[in-house]
XYZ file of C-alpha atoms in Angstrom:
681
model
C 11.077 32.808 5.677
C 7.960 33.005 7.628
C 4.380 33.149 6.047
C 1.428 31.817 3.606
C 2.665 28.535 1.429
C 1.315 27.428 -1.528
C 2.501 24.063 -1.567
C 2.279 22.491 -5.158
C 2.969 19.504 -3.830
C -0.952 19.158 -4.056
C -1.710 19.974 -0.004
C -2.917 22.930 0.297
C -2.155 26.027 2.083
C -0.500 26.288 4.998
C 1.528 28.106 7.059
C 5.283 27.699 8.524
C 8.215 28.629 9.742
C 11.553 27.919 7.665
C 15.202 27.511 7.641
C 18.155 26.616 5.819
C 19.823 23.206 7.199
C 22.655 21.116 5.665
C 20.987 17.788 5.344
C 17.309 19.744 3.715
C 17.035 22.355 1.867
C 14.131 23.650 3.914
C 14.537 22.486 7.662
C 10.901 24.118 9.259
C 8.802 24.421 12.812
C 5.995 24.293 13.766
C 2.834 22.956 12.017
C 1.382 22.894 9.133
C -1.586 24.568 9.858
C -4.706 24.917 7.572
C -6.079 28.071 7.192
C -9.226 28.683 8.863
C -12.617 27.674 7.045
C -14.308 30.649 6.552
C -10.709 32.568 5.532
C -10.790 30.253 2.987
C -14.323 30.820 1.724
C -14.050 35.004 1.773
C -11.154 34.809 -0.198
C -12.842 32.266 -3.013
C -15.564 34.170 -3.526
C -13.272 36.866 -4.416
C -11.041 35.429 -6.506
C -13.821 33.866 -7.814
C -16.097 36.794 -8.346
C -13.249 38.941 -10.049
C -12.268 35.196 -12.310
C -15.859 35.741 -13.809
C -15.493 39.392 -14.336
C -11.959 38.946 -16.581
C -13.731 35.354 -18.062
C -17.437 36.957 -18.752
C -15.520 39.850 -20.836
C -13.156 37.713 -22.853
C -15.925 34.641 -23.992
C -17.632 34.648 -27.077
C -20.970 32.492 -27.678
C -18.515 30.136 -30.393
C -16.538 28.843 -27.477
C -13.476 30.177 -25.579
C -11.328 32.749 -26.428
C -7.894 35.111 -26.389
C -9.030 38.488 -25.647
C -7.042 41.000 -27.695
C -4.249 38.824 -26.406
C -2.580 37.884 -30.207
C 0.554 35.296 -30.246
C 2.903 38.477 -31.333
C 2.022 40.271 -28.124
C 2.239 37.309 -26.172
C 5.175 36.597 -27.080
C 6.981 40.364 -27.092
C 5.134 39.929 -23.107
C 6.823 36.299 -22.389
C 9.601 35.715 -24.261
C 8.087 32.872 -26.483
C 6.711 31.163 -23.377
C 4.193 31.776 -21.147
C 4.117 33.196 -17.751
C 1.842 30.189 -15.688
C 4.732 27.458 -14.832
C 1.836 25.232 -15.056
C 1.205 25.587 -18.577
C 0.686 21.287 -20.241
C 1.708 20.139 -17.065
C 1.221 16.828 -17.803
C 2.654 14.811 -15.036
C 1.167 13.395 -11.714
C 0.449 16.366 -9.332
C -0.599 15.014 -5.727
C -0.946 11.214 -4.444
C -4.209 10.030 -4.247
C -4.300 7.415 -1.248
C -6.882 4.375 -0.965
C -6.530 0.908 0.324
C -5.884 -2.485 -2.321
C -6.996 -5.097 0.219
C -10.413 -5.524 2.262
C -12.999 -7.836 2.236
C -17.224 -7.937 3.835
C -19.394 -10.203 4.979
C -19.283 -11.624 1.411
C -15.729 -13.432 2.337
C -16.581 -16.629 4.285
C -14.021 -16.366 6.810
C -14.926 -12.453 7.165
C -18.329 -13.446 7.683
C -17.618 -16.526 10.011
C -15.799 -13.955 12.318
C -18.955 -11.684 11.937
C -18.350 -9.012 9.811
C -22.680 -8.110 8.191
C -21.386 -5.141 6.049
C -21.775 -5.708 2.344
C -19.652 -4.325 -0.383
C -21.642 -0.911 -0.435
C -21.153 -0.215 3.091
C -17.793 -0.454 2.636
C -17.773 1.771 -0.063
C -19.779 4.355 1.353
C -17.021 4.525 4.780
C -13.785 4.703 2.176
C -15.509 8.179 0.761
C -15.887 9.170 4.029
C -19.289 8.307 5.203
C -20.309 7.236 8.832
C -21.727 3.754 9.417
C -22.567 1.509 11.989
C -19.496 -1.445 12.199
C -20.923 -4.980 12.980
C -20.263 -4.874 16.835
C -22.591 -2.682 16.748
C -20.842 1.217 17.172
C -20.531 3.664 14.418
C -17.317 4.431 12.928
C -16.177 7.301 10.362
C -12.472 7.996 9.200
C -11.285 11.296 9.585
C -10.465 12.184 5.821
C -12.551 9.921 2.839
C -9.895 7.443 1.263
C -9.644 8.504 -2.896
C -9.853 4.915 -3.688
C -10.848 1.434 -2.786
C -10.817 -2.211 -3.825
C -13.283 -4.497 -2.312
C -11.511 -7.953 -2.354
C -13.400 -10.540 -1.185
C -12.147 -14.051 -1.597
C -12.890 -16.591 -4.569
C -14.166 -18.775 -3.300
C -17.131 -19.322 -1.599
C -17.502 -16.168 -2.503
C -21.353 -14.964 -0.776
C -21.497 -18.641 1.722
C -21.708 -17.176 4.577
C -24.681 -15.252 4.242
C -26.033 -18.218 3.086
C -24.452 -20.352 6.797
C -25.877 -17.584 8.894
C -29.235 -17.425 7.933
C -29.617 -21.380 8.330
C -30.311 -22.040 4.241
C -31.286 -25.522 4.372
C -27.931 -26.719 1.518
C -25.795 -25.853 4.557
C -27.289 -27.422 7.578
C -27.872 -30.505 5.394
C -23.994 -30.683 6.019
C -22.841 -31.772 9.388
C -19.901 -29.484 8.653
C -22.824 -26.519 7.826
C -24.521 -27.145 10.698
C -21.299 -27.623 13.253
C -20.395 -24.329 12.309
C -24.149 -22.944 12.134
C -24.371 -24.066 16.043
C -21.348 -22.179 16.617
C -21.976 -18.886 15.747
C -25.680 -19.246 17.444
C -23.657 -19.636 20.003
C -20.674 -16.569 19.997
C -18.606 -18.856 18.973
C -17.706 -16.893 15.823
C -13.971 -16.208 15.811
C -13.565 -20.681 16.417
C -15.585 -21.454 14.047
C -13.777 -19.495 11.040
C -10.533 -20.942 12.210
C -12.126 -24.036 11.994
C -13.549 -22.962 8.429
C -9.570 -21.238 7.269
C -8.271 -24.820 8.896
C -10.458 -27.082 7.030
C -9.928 -24.235 3.381
C -6.439 -24.892 3.879
C -5.267 -28.023 4.287
C -7.812 -29.297 1.836
C -10.282 -30.749 3.457
C -13.465 -28.631 3.015
C -16.721 -30.043 2.754
C -17.545 -30.675 -1.513
C -21.384 -29.697 -0.453
C -20.679 -26.782 1.103
C -18.651 -25.195 -1.981
C -19.887 -22.563 -3.343
C -18.294 -22.274 -7.076
C -18.244 -20.637 -9.843
C -21.345 -21.336 -12.348
C -23.851 -22.116 -9.807
C -26.580 -19.311 -8.977
C -25.867 -18.047 -5.105
C -22.133 -17.983 -6.377
C -23.311 -15.320 -9.114
C -25.392 -13.770 -7.771
C -22.790 -12.413 -5.318
C -20.381 -12.162 -7.820
C -23.003 -9.426 -10.298
C -23.950 -7.789 -6.348
C -19.950 -7.254 -5.897
C -19.788 -5.511 -9.344
C -22.638 -3.331 -9.194
C -21.862 -1.840 -5.638
C -18.702 -0.446 -7.111
C -20.465 0.823 -10.019
C -22.640 2.377 -7.732
C -20.081 4.366 -5.742
C -17.687 5.078 -8.461
C -17.490 8.866 -9.216
C -14.691 10.120 -12.034
C -12.869 13.027 -10.160
C -13.538 11.925 -6.535
C -13.945 9.073 -5.924
C -13.254 5.329 -7.562
C -14.566 2.368 -6.338
C -12.361 -0.523 -8.172
C -13.950 -3.914 -9.082
C -11.211 -6.639 -8.104
C -11.495 -10.151 -5.469
C -8.417 -11.692 -3.688
C -7.692 -15.547 -5.045
C -7.327 -17.244 -2.226
C -4.166 -20.004 -2.728
C -3.771 -21.687 0.222
C -1.160 -24.272 -0.305
C -1.319 -26.520 3.324
C -1.415 -23.212 4.941
C 0.995 -20.937 2.975
C -0.683 -18.326 2.278
C -0.194 -16.990 -1.893
C -3.278 -14.916 -2.164
C -3.185 -11.889 -5.020
C -5.573 -9.595 -5.612
C -6.749 -9.089 -9.141
C -7.904 -5.866 -9.668
C -9.789 -5.106 -13.361
C -9.059 -1.435 -15.030
C -12.639 -2.169 -15.895
C -16.110 -0.925 -15.623
C -18.759 -3.232 -15.237
C -19.769 -4.198 -18.307
C -16.539 -6.711 -19.253
C -15.518 -7.864 -15.872
C -19.412 -9.281 -15.489
C -18.449 -11.519 -18.474
C -16.411 -13.747 -16.123
C -16.272 -14.510 -13.045
C -13.058 -15.288 -10.441
C -10.501 -17.627 -10.861
C -10.850 -19.810 -7.771
C -8.387 -22.087 -6.118
C -10.456 -26.136 -5.621
C -10.374 -28.431 -9.040
C -11.327 -28.756 -11.431
C -12.261 -25.691 -12.755
C -9.367 -24.124 -9.761
C -6.346 -24.299 -9.471
C -3.748 -22.766 -6.219
C -0.517 -22.221 -8.465
C -0.503 -18.406 -9.953
C 0.783 -20.249 -13.137
C -2.668 -20.946 -13.669
C -4.328 -17.441 -12.364
C -2.317 -16.110 -15.102
C -3.844 -17.733 -17.211
C -7.128 -16.437 -16.083
C -5.831 -13.148 -16.709
C -4.669 -13.715 -20.499
C -8.200 -15.255 -21.494
C -9.752 -12.139 -19.365
C -8.014 -10.080 -21.448
C -8.355 -12.018 -24.585
C -11.857 -12.321 -23.896
C -13.093 -8.944 -23.269
C -10.040 -6.388 -24.303
C -10.100 -4.884 -20.778
C -7.243 -4.961 -18.281
C -6.435 -7.101 -14.787
C -3.440 -7.019 -13.313
C -2.724 -9.095 -9.456
C -1.281 -7.630 -6.254
C 0.526 -10.561 -3.814
C -0.794 -10.934 -0.891
C 2.318 -9.707 2.202
C 4.144 -12.776 1.495
C 5.653 -13.226 5.598
C 2.491 -15.943 6.051
C 3.546 -17.926 3.042
C 6.502 -19.957 4.636
C 9.125 -19.020 2.012
C 6.610 -19.892 -0.824
C 6.009 -16.359 -2.149
C 9.717 -15.735 -3.898
C 11.052 -18.516 -5.085
C 14.258 -18.747 -6.941
C 14.862 -22.061 -7.870
C 11.569 -24.257 -8.300
C 7.807 -22.974 -7.906
C 5.136 -25.833 -7.611
C 7.207 -28.518 -8.288
C 8.838 -27.455 -11.366
C 12.178 -25.427 -11.439
C 12.091 -21.695 -12.929
C 12.274 -20.702 -16.522
C 12.002 -18.162 -19.232
C 8.169 -18.330 -19.152
C 7.896 -18.054 -15.056
C 9.857 -15.446 -15.053
C 7.791 -13.198 -17.977
C 4.674 -14.065 -16.871
C 5.346 -12.751 -13.305
C 6.502 -9.817 -14.520
C 3.927 -9.028 -16.728
C 1.060 -9.957 -14.483
C 2.243 -8.907 -10.865
C 3.364 -5.031 -11.298
C 2.645 -4.097 -7.475
C 3.409 -6.259 -4.284
C 1.882 -5.690 -0.644
C 4.595 -5.125 1.642
C 2.682 -4.117 4.447
C -0.750 -4.898 5.903
C -2.429 -5.652 9.323
C -0.945 -9.104 8.902
C 2.687 -7.574 9.800
C 5.406 -5.705 7.430
C 6.882 -7.210 5.044
C 9.542 -5.005 4.239
C 12.829 -6.343 5.423
C 13.267 -8.755 8.477
C 16.525 -7.798 11.118
C 17.680 -11.888 10.529
C 18.283 -10.613 6.502
C 18.658 -7.178 7.782
C 21.185 -7.244 10.314
C 22.814 -4.048 9.946
C 19.505 -2.577 9.461
C 18.343 -1.047 12.887
C 15.102 -0.179 11.436
C 14.487 -3.843 10.071
C 12.072 -5.297 12.531
C 9.314 -3.665 12.495
C 5.442 -5.049 12.982
C 7.300 -8.655 12.520
C 5.263 -11.981 11.906
C 7.483 -14.222 11.546
C 5.817 -17.310 13.889
C 4.137 -19.225 11.363
C 2.229 -19.591 7.848
C -1.290 -18.612 7.595
C -3.603 -21.327 10.025
C -0.553 -21.581 12.706
C 0.123 -25.087 11.037
C 3.547 -25.180 10.377
C 6.444 -23.085 13.193
C 8.213 -20.763 10.690
C 12.415 -21.573 10.203
C 14.736 -18.686 8.945
C 15.187 -20.523 6.218
C 12.212 -19.482 4.602
C 12.387 -15.653 5.746
C 14.226 -15.322 2.403
C 11.385 -16.287 0.572
C 9.122 -13.547 2.290
C 10.297 -10.405 1.935
C 10.586 -7.435 -0.587
C 14.113 -6.449 -0.083
C 15.248 -9.794 -0.566
C 13.043 -9.593 -3.363
C 14.138 -7.637 -4.988
C 17.892 -8.123 -4.628
C 16.744 -12.142 -5.834
C 15.629 -10.514 -9.070
C 18.518 -8.982 -10.330
C 20.102 -12.523 -9.831
C 17.448 -14.434 -11.267
C 17.298 -11.300 -14.674
C 20.679 -12.213 -15.290
C 20.226 -16.175 -15.543
C 16.849 -15.759 -17.558
C 16.590 -11.977 -19.015
C 13.555 -10.999 -17.305
C 13.194 -9.874 -13.205
C 10.091 -11.386 -11.997
C 10.605 -9.713 -9.015
C 10.769 -5.633 -10.577
C 7.628 -5.015 -8.818
C 6.032 -1.517 -7.143
C 5.097 -1.380 -3.537
C 1.217 -1.678 -2.472
C 0.106 -2.181 0.557
C -3.608 -2.569 1.510
C -5.115 -3.190 4.956
C -6.601 -6.948 4.578
C -9.308 -5.680 6.925
C -12.536 -8.638 7.208
C -14.455 -5.900 8.587
C -15.615 -4.018 5.846
C -13.934 -1.298 7.218
C -10.152 0.709 5.699
C -9.225 1.921 9.458
C -5.831 2.070 9.420
C -5.274 4.922 11.903
C -3.518 4.285 15.155
C -5.845 6.561 16.895
C -9.171 5.637 15.013
C -7.946 2.126 14.108
C -11.535 -0.862 13.708
C -8.894 -3.925 13.343
C -8.710 -6.885 11.297
C -11.663 -9.038 12.095
C -14.938 -7.753 14.136
C -13.925 -9.366 17.018
C -10.916 -7.291 16.720
C -13.022 -4.246 16.463
C -12.474 -1.877 19.515
C -13.600 -2.696 23.301
C -11.854 -3.156 26.263
C -10.474 -6.880 25.582
C -8.862 -6.908 22.252
C -5.977 -5.611 23.286
C -5.212 -9.272 25.003
C -7.159 -11.418 23.037
C -5.590 -14.365 20.728
C -5.687 -13.925 17.506
C -3.949 -17.422 16.611
C -4.187 -19.966 18.350
C -3.303 -23.606 17.358
C -2.974 -26.037 19.948
C -0.993 -28.442 17.358
C 1.804 -26.600 17.235
C 1.715 -24.321 20.176
C 1.780 -21.395 17.682
C -0.007 -18.024 19.290
C -0.327 -14.694 17.801
C -1.743 -11.990 20.303
C -4.835 -9.415 18.809
C -2.274 -6.760 20.226
C 0.306 -7.889 17.276
C -1.810 -6.889 14.628
C -0.956 -3.468 12.844
C -3.092 -0.468 11.854
C -1.799 -1.063 8.389
C -2.294 0.310 5.585
C -2.352 2.259 2.643
C -1.197 2.643 -2.009
C -0.613 6.228 -2.440
C -0.294 6.089 -6.308
C 1.103 9.304 -8.296
C -2.004 9.994 -11.497
C -2.795 12.364 -13.340
C -6.918 12.592 -12.007
C -8.958 10.093 -9.804
C -10.809 7.575 -12.561
C -10.176 4.214 -12.701
C -7.964 4.130 -16.147
C -5.063 6.732 -14.243
C -4.911 4.817 -11.312
C -4.720 1.712 -12.925
C -2.308 2.766 -15.330
C -0.547 4.683 -12.645
C -0.479 0.778 -10.465
C 0.993 -0.705 -14.114
C 3.939 1.871 -14.319
C 4.765 1.450 -10.560
C 4.781 5.481 -9.566
C 3.466 3.703 -6.129
C 4.267 3.812 -2.962
C 3.393 2.437 0.618
C 2.549 4.166 3.543
C 1.806 2.265 7.798
C -1.181 4.796 7.886
C 0.363 8.468 7.607
C -0.535 10.048 4.286
C 2.677 11.292 4.064
C 3.760 12.469 0.157
C 6.444 11.629 -0.743
C 8.695 11.571 -4.010
C 11.739 9.933 -5.829
C 13.419 10.475 -9.124
C 16.406 8.706 -9.813
C 19.186 10.410 -13.214
C 22.223 10.866 -14.132
C 22.252 15.135 -14.186
C 20.169 15.989 -10.792
C 22.905 18.536 -8.668
C 22.288 19.845 -5.033
C 20.493 22.941 -6.422
C 17.951 20.875 -7.829
C 16.156 20.317 -4.356
C 16.207 24.075 -3.473
C 12.417 23.954 -5.307
C 8.605 23.895 -4.168
C 8.069 21.303 -6.826
C 10.195 18.624 -6.967
C 8.198 17.131 -10.173
C 9.205 19.760 -12.247
C 12.862 19.000 -12.756
C 12.244 15.431 -11.695
C 10.479 14.425 -14.431
C 12.832 16.184 -16.972
C 16.124 14.987 -15.860
C 15.258 11.616 -14.263
C 12.778 8.437 -13.818
C 9.885 8.994 -11.074
C 9.586 5.912 -9.188
C 9.168 2.235 -10.432
C 11.460 3.284 -13.517
C 14.725 2.370 -15.452
C 18.310 3.568 -15.569
C 20.488 2.165 -18.090
C 23.831 3.203 -19.265
C 25.788 4.728 -17.144
C 27.557 8.062 -18.405
C 30.820 7.550 -18.615
C 32.541 8.070 -14.573
C 29.106 8.996 -13.818
C 27.286 8.028 -11.085
C 23.341 8.061 -10.267
C 21.723 10.679 -8.429
C 18.815 11.029 -7.227
C 16.161 14.021 -6.247
C 14.061 12.176 -3.249
C 11.521 14.410 -1.118
C 8.884 13.809 1.672
C 6.243 16.171 3.363
C 4.621 15.207 6.365
C 1.033 14.044 6.568
C -0.371 17.303 7.565
C -2.795 15.957 10.511
C 0.209 13.834 11.482
C 3.902 13.399 12.969
C 6.804 15.258 11.550
C 9.607 13.027 9.617
C 12.697 11.743 11.339
C 14.747 10.951 8.413
C 14.937 9.843 4.305
C 16.935 6.946 3.938
C 17.719 5.092 0.457
C 17.980 1.558 0.156
C 20.326 0.061 -2.170
C 20.546 -3.273 -3.620
C 22.810 -4.760 -6.101
C 24.458 -7.878 -7.749
C 28.553 -7.951 -7.109
C 31.150 -8.936 -9.075
C 31.478 -11.969 -7.277
C 27.909 -12.935 -8.306
C 26.669 -12.428 -4.503
C 23.987 -10.522 -3.376
C 24.360 -6.604 -0.954
C 22.299 -4.395 0.975
C 23.142 -1.446 1.592
C 21.536 1.784 3.328
C 21.838 5.620 3.180
C 20.598 8.296 5.758
C 20.571 10.818 3.214
C 18.228 13.802 4.680
C 17.405 14.297 8.736
C 15.393 16.422 11.355
C 17.230 18.403 13.572
C 20.768 19.557 13.048
C 22.486 15.549 14.128
C 25.180 14.179 13.167
C 26.289 10.921 12.525
C 28.224 9.056 14.963
C 32.145 7.354 13.805
C 30.067 4.416 13.021
C 28.533 5.901 9.814
C 25.119 5.993 11.882
C 23.129 8.802 12.776
C 21.554 8.981 16.423
C 17.619 8.924 17.218
C 15.283 11.650 16.694
C 14.299 10.966 20.203
C 10.515 10.245 21.727
C 8.058 13.162 23.070
C 5.251 10.149 23.759
C 3.205 10.644 26.528
C 2.257 7.395 27.314
C 0.170 8.265 29.786
C -2.487 10.363 27.922
C -1.708 8.429 24.152
C -0.007 12.329 22.832
C 3.122 13.506 21.385
C 4.029 16.935 19.971
C 5.562 17.623 16.726
C 8.912 19.215 18.576
C 11.067 17.586 17.059
C 11.641 16.350 13.499
C 11.014 18.400 10.350
C 7.525 19.176 8.597
C 9.375 18.286 5.387
C 12.949 16.885 3.697
C 14.366 17.085 0.672
C 17.936 16.368 -0.727
C 19.781 15.255 -4.015
C 22.081 12.416 -3.638
C 24.605 10.470 -5.392
C 25.495 6.656 -5.092
C 29.560 7.418 -3.293
C 29.912 3.607 -4.300
C 27.885 3.003 -7.902
C 30.304 0.310 -10.792
C 28.741 0.764 -13.767
C 28.715 -2.950 -14.303
C 26.983 -4.043 -11.694
C 22.839 -4.289 -11.336
C 21.409 -2.987 -8.557
C 18.243 -1.062 -7.432
C 17.456 1.751 -5.338
C 14.348 2.590 -3.646
C 12.953 5.038 -0.668
C 12.302 5.055 3.401
C 10.679 7.687 5.199
C 10.624 7.219 8.583
C 8.376 9.795 11.325
C 9.753 10.677 14.285
C 7.764 7.838 17.608
C 3.710 8.248 18.009
C 1.651 6.057 19.811
C 0.862 2.615 18.648
C -2.673 1.883 18.010
C -1.995 -0.038 21.900
C -1.355 2.676 23.403
C -4.830 4.405 22.719
C -6.160 1.395 23.655
C -4.705 1.552 27.018
C -6.121 4.858 27.445
C -9.515 5.253 26.039
C -11.294 2.042 28.077
C -8.745 2.182 31.087
C -6.605 -1.107 30.266
C -3.412 -2.076 30.563
C -1.638 -3.558 27.684
C 0.507 -7.131 27.962
C 3.846 -6.177 29.457
C 5.611 -7.233 25.768
C 2.820 -5.186 23.295
C 4.246 -2.825 21.446
C 2.781 1.000 22.641
C 4.275 3.020 19.627
C 5.306 3.014 16.771
C 7.676 5.662 13.597
C 5.402 4.789 10.757
C 6.466 4.671 7.498
C 6.469 4.519 3.285
C 8.160 2.724 0.928
C 8.834 3.929 -2.799
C 8.808 1.712 -5.479
C 12.404 0.743 -6.416
C 14.742 2.486 -9.248
C 16.417 -0.099 -11.402
C 19.460 0.588 -12.968
C 20.577 -1.988 -15.481
C 24.386 -1.820 -17.608
C 24.881 -2.129 -21.293
């Protein structure tokens, strides 16, 4: 079929040509093209005129009126059902894209790195406005985001503006004076790494701590709230109130991003929970107690999203002990209650899986960071990896659930940039880096991000990734609706592109259910969405899944859709398997069951690619061929794009520089959905 297609996934009008294919019911060629604005405007004016004429004919001044169509006539014409298939539809019809993890100059490390943008600047940029970056160059997103959480660090919030200004209380301390002089001499990045190292190792000067209860700390927190209130516009853009609890255990990153459902009237009744004693703690258990106290005090709601765990050196997902204590029922219950989502990807590496943990998964080695902890003080060892990655945590959660009755790692997928620039610019061709020294320049491709001379750990700037965003299936773009969707885990993470992904699981899906322009209609009727649960398998029935993906309208075609399954087998061993369930270009799996690569159209010299391979959309019903109703399991979707230029390739082209020999120049962007869990009995 060729012609105009009104995409009811919520993406607008596109033009394309499609044909039937064996793995996707609609395999399409040609690029989705936005219809010319003049055409849309003319059609809109025409339809508006017709609509107003009909509307005015049926208006009574006491309110809206049904006109001459009574119930009896309607039932005769429509058989008791409305002609419109969308009447009384109450499920989410589009994903909202945003960043759950962004820092501004209010964070002490971001400020030391050179960030001068404020929370207000960050919200303006995310809403689509053009701003001036801290490096002195204009920046603007290709498309506005739908929401943003400014999550400046809890500890020392607001300290850096005073350090930069050389306030007397800062210069009175020898370390503060040293940092000030380093910044004035253009050594801000070195000052930042020293600051981070001292904080993580517990040697931060007490005289320089800006703590809750002090006037400068309160002023910074109140301005953070005021900025979110000023730029929150329900229905158009959501500015969440939040902060990042900054737990560092000897350099091992256990940060959590705390997100309020509430407005400023409730959030202003508290100040963020910090790390340093006596008021603070680096133990997440104490953060959860603070969260409970907040809800008890205000009647509000709050959740926490753990930072990508690949810099925790195995501490993010404990299975036996946490902070010297054995796990128990209270620990797993509290973690499951408060940490509903997990940050699966960000600038400091991808966290879905690792090739050591998933040796049979050819896509596991993606934007991998596996050298060290946050400050480079302790090199990584292989035994740490299982405590850092999503897939291992999801598997270990099944075993912990069997032992304690609650799965502490039954989290949904989220993504945040963790940019320390105030700019949530995670597009490969428009990447403004993680820190201000990594904002666009001819030098950044060869720079050093971590260089710990004591341990020899080196991380290069080119290893920093342009990622990521959270996609939320919500009924509307408001704090309440988005937060509620996060809590129920109806979310997925993308490494940058805004592809649309649907995932439903149930017992009754059939192949014909993929023959639809709106998979949600049948998905919500027959099953549960991503983040949901299946129980009590009907006799002789395996779960079936309806999965669909639509490419980013200004991005790359899709290579494939995969379903990742993890389970606890009959011997108590944890297992995993990756299934290719839908793919493009009429490929055929080999004798080993592996699907051949999609190929590549990337032109590195010009930093371009073409959509002459891959598919604009894929949709399929898949049933688990290896299902055992007695075994706990989870399933999540991974959607992979065709290869495209990485930000390093764009820098090569635009600045006329040569990337280091081992730098990655292409990327296959992807999305990961929240899982659907199966529990027997």
